[in-house]
Amino acid sequence: MEPVGSAVSPTAVVFGGGFVGRAVCTALSDAGRQVTAVVRGTPEPALPAGCRTVLLDVLHTDPDVIRAELADLRPGVVVNTVGALWGVDETELAEANVTFVERLVGAVSALPGRVRLVHIGSAYEYGPHPGRRELAETLPGRPVSGYARSKLAGTRIITDAVDAGRIDAVVLRIGLAVGPHASRHSLLGGIARDLAGRPDEVRLPPISGVRDIVDVRDVAAAVLDAARAHRVPPVVNIGSGTGVRLVDAVDTLFRVAGAGPAVSTAARGPEPSERRDAGIGEQPLDIGLARRELGWVPARTLTEALRGLWDSVGGPTTASPSTVAVDGESIHG
């Protein structure tokens, strides 16, 4: 059932046109929504046909302008995929992951009727929970990195507003998203592009760790389910529910690309002063709440996610065994 307000307005407004934002725009458009993406610059690759684009630097725009733009669009659902991830300082993290969320909550709360806000959070918000088999929404947030702390602060702004009755919203706390058009700054996105562009000279630094990896198209499907649900919990985990060794994910990508086994021979580059995944454990997400409350389950395998990534970078069907230099931050990101 659609949330109150969306039956009147089939318009969906998506803030952000990057990796996750593009997938969300596609899913909403395919479902018959009239989609408007509010982006800071021309997205690459382009957003799906039929998706209207509004250029607006939401991080440095007067809140009244954001409020007026949203009021003019009269959406039934608003999705926030804006977020700072790589290579930014504490100020930039706060602007994108905290201040903008606060402004968006204010803008959504001023809209007439009930408008569903769906916000993309991060599994990194949980921080370390030794001894836990899975990470459930009832666990307290114990973030260590500046990135994770800023994402949790944004989540709390939204959940506090929900508790106060100001907005109708849900935070989708996602695992490591992979799939078509993954960022070149991410581990798997960077490797795929290097395999496609320099298949004979790809060098991998040592890779370790376990992550809950989810196809970005499944994330987008979860957004659609959250927009349609009659009621939503304040926070819902969206992941595969399974831990995957990153080295196995890289080997799978090499197989998808038609390359030989990944070989780790390069020395690790200088580590950033603080990793965005600092302090996190290796437990997968508990996705039971998503199944019960949203009717959502992941539909794609890791291989399908990596095939989608490989196809999106236009890689050749075969590649020589090789070794991608990826910076330390991207290794686990």
Short mmCIF file of C-alpha atoms in Angstrom, two decimals:
data_model
loop_
_atom_site.label_atom_id
_atom_site.label_comp_id
_atom_site.label_asym_id
_atom_site.label_seq_id
_atom_site.Cartn_x
_atom_site.Cartn_y
_atom_site.Cartn_z
CA MET A 1 0.00 0.00 0.00
CA GLU A 2 1.25 3.49 -0.84
CA PRO A 3 1.99 5.93 2.01
CA VAL A 4 -0.41 8.79 2.59
CA GLY A 5 0.28 11.53 0.05
CA SER A 6 1.78 9.37 -2.71
CA ALA A 7 -1.65 8.49 -4.11
CA VAL A 8 -2.08 12.21 -4.82
CA SER A 9 1.42 12.76 -6.13
CA PRO A 10 3.26 10.00 -8.02
CA THR A 11 6.34 12.21 -8.11
CA ALA A 12 9.52 10.95 -6.47
CA VAL A 13 12.38 13.33 -5.73
CA VAL A 14 15.81 11.74 -5.42
CA PHE A 15 18.64 13.80 -3.95
CA GLY A 16 21.90 12.63 -5.49
CA GLY A 17 22.59 11.06 -8.88
CA GLY A 18 25.66 8.98 -8.10
CA PHE A 19 26.06 5.21 -7.81
CA VAL A 20 23.11 4.54 -5.50
CA GLY A 21 21.05 7.52 -6.68
CA ARG A 22 21.14 6.40 -10.30
CA ALA A 23 19.93 2.89 -9.40
CA VAL A 24 17.15 4.36 -7.27
CA CYS A 25 16.03 6.68 -10.09
CA THR A 26 15.91 3.72 -12.46
CA ALA A 27 13.85 1.57 -10.08
CA LEU A 28 11.36 4.35 -9.33
CA SER A 29 11.01 5.27 -13.01
CA ASP A 30 10.51 1.63 -14.02
CA ALA A 31 7.76 1.41 -11.39
CA GLY A 32 5.87 4.27 -13.05
CA ARG A 33 6.94 7.13 -10.80
CA GLN A 34 7.62 10.58 -12.18
CA VAL A 35 11.21 11.00 -11.02
CA THR A 36 13.15 14.21 -10.46
CA ALA A 37 16.80 13.93 -9.46
CA VAL A 38 18.34 16.87 -7.60
CA VAL A 39 22.05 16.76 -8.36
CA ARG A 40 25.08 19.00 -7.84
CA GLY A 41 26.44 18.44 -11.36
CA THR A 42 25.70 16.52 -14.53
CA PRO A 43 25.71 12.84 -13.55
CA GLU A 44 28.04 10.40 -15.27
CA PRO A 45 26.70 8.14 -16.56
CA ALA A 46 23.47 9.89 -17.46
CA LEU A 47 20.33 9.21 -15.47
CA PRO A 48 17.64 7.04 -17.08
CA ALA A 49 15.47 8.45 -19.86
CA GLY A 50 12.42 10.23 -18.54
CA CYS A 51 14.12 11.25 -15.29
CA ARG A 52 14.04 14.99 -14.88
CA THR A 53 17.20 16.63 -13.51
CA VAL A 54 17.44 19.72 -11.32
CA LEU A 55 20.93 21.17 -10.81
CA LEU A 56 21.33 22.44 -7.27
CA ASP A 57 24.33 22.45 -4.95
CA VAL A 58 22.34 21.35 -1.93
CA LEU A 59 25.37 21.44 0.38
CA HIS A 60 25.92 25.14 -0.14
CA THR A 61 22.42 26.40 -0.92
CA ASP A 62 20.22 28.38 1.43
CA PRO A 63 17.81 26.01 3.21
CA ASP A 64 14.89 28.16 2.05
CA VAL A 65 15.83 27.44 -1.57
CA ILE A 66 15.82 23.70 -0.92
CA ARG A 67 12.47 24.00 0.84
CA ALA A 68 10.98 26.02 -2.03
CA GLU A 69 12.29 23.64 -4.70
CA LEU A 70 10.84 20.65 -2.89
CA ALA A 71 7.52 22.40 -2.38
CA ASP A 72 7.31 23.17 -6.11
CA LEU A 73 7.91 19.51 -7.00
CA ARG A 74 5.15 18.30 -4.63
CA PRO A 75 6.54 14.77 -4.17
CA GLY A 76 4.88 11.75 -2.63
CA VAL A 77 8.29 10.30 -1.71
CA VAL A 78 11.73 11.84 -1.19
CA VAL A 79 14.89 9.75 -1.28
CA ASN A 80 18.22 10.97 0.06
CA THR A 81 21.28 9.30 -1.46
CA VAL A 82 23.57 12.30 -0.87
CA GLY A 83 26.62 11.47 1.21
CA ALA A 84 30.35 12.15 1.49
CA LEU A 85 32.49 9.02 1.46
CA TRP A 86 36.05 9.19 0.18
CA GLY A 87 38.83 11.73 0.49
CA VAL A 88 37.00 14.42 2.45
CA ASP A 89 37.68 16.09 5.78
CA GLU A 90 35.51 16.29 8.88
CA THR A 91 33.91 19.54 7.73
CA GLU A 92 32.82 18.04 4.42
CA LEU A 93 31.55 14.92 6.15
CA ALA A 94 29.45 17.07 8.46
CA GLU A 95 28.07 19.16 5.57
CA ALA A 96 26.93 16.17 3.50
CA ASN A 97 26.01 13.61 6.14
CA VAL A 98 24.67 15.78 8.96
CA THR A 99 23.86 19.40 8.03
CA PHE A 100 22.14 18.54 4.76
CA VAL A 101 20.10 15.82 6.46
CA GLU A 102 18.92 18.38 9.01
CA ARG A 103 17.94 20.78 6.21
CA LEU A 104 16.16 18.06 4.29
CA VAL A 105 14.16 17.01 7.34
CA GLY A 106 13.09 20.63 7.76
CA ALA A 107 12.06 20.86 4.11
CA VAL A 108 10.12 17.57 4.16
CA SER A 109 8.36 18.46 7.42
CA ALA A 110 7.09 21.68 5.81
CA LEU A 111 5.42 19.86 2.89
CA PRO A 112 1.64 19.43 2.94
CA GLY A 113 0.31 15.97 3.77
CA ARG A 114 2.44 12.98 4.65
CA VAL A 115 5.48 12.54 2.44
CA ARG A 116 7.67 9.46 2.89
CA LEU A 117 11.38 10.20 3.29
CA VAL A 118 13.75 7.30 2.57
CA HIS A 119 17.32 7.95 3.67
CA ILE A 120 20.34 5.82 2.75
CA GLY A 121 22.37 5.01 5.85
CA SER A 122 25.38 2.76 6.34
CA ALA A 123 26.17 -0.51 8.09
CA TYR A 124 29.32 1.22 9.34
CA GLU A 125 27.10 3.08 11.82
CA TYR A 126 27.04 -0.03 14.02
CA GLY A 127 30.75 -0.03 14.79
CA PRO A 128 32.26 -2.97 16.70
CA HIS A 129 29.99 -5.53 18.37
CA PRO A 130 32.26 -8.45 19.34
CA GLY A 131 30.54 -11.76 19.84
CA ARG A 132 27.46 -10.90 17.79
CA ARG A 133 26.56 -13.31 14.99
CA GLU A 134 24.61 -10.64 13.04
CA LEU A 135 24.03 -6.91 13.29
CA ALA A 136 20.40 -6.12 14.12
CA GLU A 137 18.68 -2.74 14.18
CA THR A 138 18.24 -2.96 17.95
CA LEU A 139 22.00 -2.73 18.54
CA PRO A 140 23.41 0.64 19.65
CA GLY A 141 25.61 2.56 17.25
CA ARG A 142 29.30 2.54 18.21
CA PRO A 143 30.96 4.16 15.19
CA VAL A 144 34.70 4.72 15.22
CA SER A 145 35.58 6.58 12.00
CA GLY A 146 34.55 10.14 11.22
CA TYR A 147 32.53 8.85 8.28
CA ALA A 148 30.58 6.37 10.40
CA ARG A 149 30.01 8.93 13.17
CA SER A 150 28.64 11.44 10.67
CA LYS A 151 26.31 8.84 9.14
CA LEU A 152 24.98 7.87 12.56
CA ALA A 153 24.43 11.54 13.39
CA GLY A 154 22.34 11.88 10.23
CA THR A 155 20.34 8.78 11.14
CA ARG A 156 19.61 10.18 14.60
CA ILE A 157 18.36 13.45 13.12
CA ILE A 158 15.82 11.48 11.12
CA THR A 159 14.78 9.06 13.86
CA ASP A 160 14.38 11.93 16.34
CA ALA A 161 12.12 13.73 13.85
CA VAL A 162 10.08 10.55 13.38
CA ASP A 163 9.74 10.11 17.15
CA ALA A 164 8.55 13.71 17.42
CA GLY A 165 5.93 13.15 14.72
CA ARG A 166 7.49 15.72 12.38
CA ILE A 167 8.07 13.40 9.43
CA ASP A 168 7.28 9.95 8.02
CA ALA A 169 10.67 8.41 7.29
CA VAL A 170 12.88 5.33 7.26
CA VAL A 171 16.64 4.91 7.23
CA LEU A 172 17.86 2.02 5.08
CA ARG A 173 21.16 0.95 6.58
CA ILE A 174 22.96 -0.72 3.68
CA GLY A 175 25.93 -3.04 3.49
CA LEU A 176 28.71 -2.74 0.89
CA ALA A 177 26.82 -1.96 -2.32
CA VAL A 178 28.18 -3.30 -5.62
CA GLY A 179 26.80 -3.39 -9.13
CA PRO A 180 26.47 -1.33 -12.30
CA HIS A 181 28.45 1.93 -12.27
CA ALA A 182 30.08 1.38 -8.87
CA SER A 183 32.43 4.23 -7.99
CA ARG A 184 35.95 4.04 -9.35
CA HIS A 185 37.08 4.96 -5.82
CA SER A 186 35.66 1.74 -4.37
CA LEU A 187 37.64 -1.49 -4.26
CA LEU A 188 35.60 -3.47 -6.78
CA GLY A 189 34.69 -0.48 -8.94
CA GLY A 190 38.36 0.48 -9.23
CA ILE A 191 39.48 -3.05 -10.05
CA ALA A 192 36.80 -3.46 -12.73
CA ARG A 193 37.87 -0.27 -14.48
CA ASP A 194 41.54 -1.18 -14.34
CA LEU A 195 40.79 -4.65 -15.68
CA ALA A 196 38.87 -3.09 -18.55
CA GLY A 197 41.47 -0.43 -19.31
CA ARG A 198 44.80 -2.06 -18.38
CA PRO A 199 44.16 -5.81 -18.17
CA ASP A 200 47.86 -6.67 -18.48
CA GLU A 201 48.98 -4.37 -15.68
CA VAL A 202 46.60 -4.60 -12.74
CA ARG A 203 48.23 -4.81 -9.33
CA LEU A 204 46.45 -5.64 -6.13
CA PRO A 205 47.67 -4.73 -2.67
CA PRO A 206 46.96 -7.22 0.13
CA ILE A 207 43.21 -7.57 0.70
CA SER A 208 41.54 -8.90 3.83
CA GLY A 209 38.30 -8.70 5.75
CA VAL A 210 34.69 -9.82 5.42
CA ARG A 211 31.77 -7.64 4.31
CA ASP A 212 28.04 -7.98 3.76
CA ILE A 213 27.86 -7.23 0.01
CA VAL A 214 24.56 -6.28 -1.66
CA ASP A 215 23.68 -5.51 -5.28
CA VAL A 216 22.84 -1.83 -5.71
CA ARG A 217 19.78 -2.84 -7.73
CA ASP A 218 18.52 -4.73 -4.68
CA VAL A 219 19.13 -1.57 -2.63
CA ALA A 220 17.02 0.35 -5.15
CA ALA A 221 14.28 -2.28 -4.89
CA ALA A 222 14.33 -1.81 -1.11
CA VAL A 223 13.84 1.93 -1.58
CA LEU A 224 10.82 1.21 -3.78
CA ASP A 225 9.40 -1.19 -1.19
CA ALA A 226 9.98 1.39 1.55
CA ALA A 227 8.18 4.04 -0.52
CA ARG A 228 5.20 1.72 -1.02
CA ALA A 229 4.87 0.39 2.53
CA HIS A 230 1.93 1.60 4.59
CA ARG A 231 4.13 1.93 7.67
CA VAL A 232 7.88 1.68 8.10
CA PRO A 233 10.22 1.11 11.04
CA PRO A 234 12.67 3.97 11.69
CA VAL A 235 15.73 1.91 10.70
CA VAL A 236 15.93 -1.16 8.44
CA ASN A 237 18.99 -3.18 7.42
CA ILE A 238 19.46 -3.82 3.70
CA GLY A 239 22.14 -6.34 2.81
CA SER A 240 22.72 -9.89 1.67
CA GLY A 241 22.64 -11.27 5.21
CA THR A 242 25.86 -13.12 4.44
CA GLY A 243 29.50 -12.29 5.09
CA VAL A 244 31.79 -12.52 2.05
CA ARG A 245 35.57 -12.47 2.18
CA LEU A 246 36.78 -9.53 0.12
CA VAL A 247 39.49 -11.66 -1.43
CA ASP A 248 36.78 -14.04 -2.68
CA ALA A 249 34.79 -11.11 -4.10
CA VAL A 250 37.89 -9.93 -5.99
CA ASP A 251 38.55 -13.43 -7.32
CA THR A 252 34.92 -13.62 -8.48
CA LEU A 253 35.30 -10.31 -10.32
CA PHE A 254 38.40 -11.64 -12.09
CA ARG A 255 36.46 -14.72 -13.17
CA VAL A 256 33.56 -12.60 -14.41
CA ALA A 257 36.07 -10.54 -16.42
CA GLY A 258 37.57 -13.69 -17.92
CA ALA A 259 40.89 -13.10 -16.20
CA GLY A 260 43.07 -15.52 -14.27
CA PRO A 261 43.12 -15.59 -10.47
CA ALA A 262 43.81 -12.28 -8.78
CA VAL A 263 47.42 -12.01 -7.65
CA SER A 264 48.40 -9.78 -4.74
CA THR A 265 51.98 -8.63 -5.31
CA ALA A 266 52.02 -4.86 -4.90
CA ALA A 267 53.11 -3.14 -1.72
CA ARG A 268 50.31 -1.36 0.07
CA GLY A 269 50.29 2.37 -0.49
CA PRO A 270 50.17 4.87 2.35
CA GLU A 271 47.15 4.42 4.56
CA PRO A 272 44.82 7.39 5.14
CA SER A 273 44.97 8.92 8.59
CA GLU A 274 41.55 7.44 9.32
CA ARG A 275 39.71 4.73 7.39
CA ARG A 276 35.95 5.04 6.98
CA ASP A 277 35.59 1.36 7.96
CA ALA A 278 37.70 1.72 11.09
CA GLY A 279 36.49 -0.34 14.02
CA ILE A 280 33.88 -2.39 12.19
CA GLY A 281 33.56 -6.12 12.66
CA GLU A 282 32.89 -8.82 10.09
CA GLN A 283 29.31 -9.74 11.02
CA PRO A 284 26.66 -9.68 8.28
CA LEU A 285 23.47 -7.67 8.64
CA ASP A 286 20.33 -9.21 10.09
CA ILE A 287 17.80 -8.57 7.29
CA GLY A 288 14.78 -10.18 8.97
CA LEU A 289 13.08 -6.83 9.63
CA ALA A 290 13.28 -5.88 5.94
CA ARG A 291 11.60 -9.15 5.01
CA ARG A 292 8.85 -8.80 7.62
CA GLU A 293 8.07 -5.08 7.32
CA LEU A 294 8.93 -4.24 3.71
CA GLY A 295 8.50 -7.61 2.03
CA TRP A 296 12.04 -7.23 0.71
CA VAL A 297 14.70 -9.87 0.20
CA PRO A 298 17.85 -9.63 -1.93
CA ALA A 299 17.24 -11.06 -5.39
CA ARG A 300 20.76 -11.10 -6.88
CA THR A 301 23.87 -13.09 -6.14
CA LEU A 302 27.37 -11.68 -5.73
CA THR A 303 28.25 -12.97 -9.19
CA GLU A 304 25.25 -11.15 -10.70
CA ALA A 305 26.27 -7.94 -8.93
CA LEU A 306 29.81 -8.21 -10.26
CA ARG A 307 28.57 -9.11 -13.74
CA GLY A 308 26.46 -5.93 -13.66
CA LEU A 309 29.53 -3.94 -12.62
CA TRP A 310 31.71 -5.50 -15.31
CA ASP A 311 29.13 -4.91 -18.05
CA SER A 312 28.76 -1.26 -16.99
CA VAL A 313 32.46 -0.48 -17.40
CA GLY A 314 32.47 -1.83 -20.95
CA GLY A 315 35.23 -4.31 -20.26
CA PRO A 316 36.45 -6.81 -22.82
CA THR A 317 35.12 -10.35 -22.60
CA THR A 318 38.58 -11.65 -21.76
CA ALA A 319 41.54 -10.23 -19.92
CA SER A 320 45.02 -11.39 -19.11
CA PRO A 321 45.94 -12.43 -15.57
CA SER A 322 47.07 -9.29 -13.89
CA THR A 323 47.61 -7.64 -10.65
CA VAL A 324 44.97 -2.95 -9.60
CA ALA A 325 46.72 -0.50 -7.44
CA VAL A 326 43.97 0.59 -5.09
CA ASP A 327 44.54 2.96 -2.21
CA GLY A 328 44.23 1.69 1.34
CA GLU A 329 40.93 3.50 1.98
CA SER A 330 39.22 1.84 -0.95
CA ILE A 331 40.39 -1.65 -0.05
CA HIS A 332 37.58 -2.26 2.40
CA GLY A 333 35.11 0.34 1.23
#
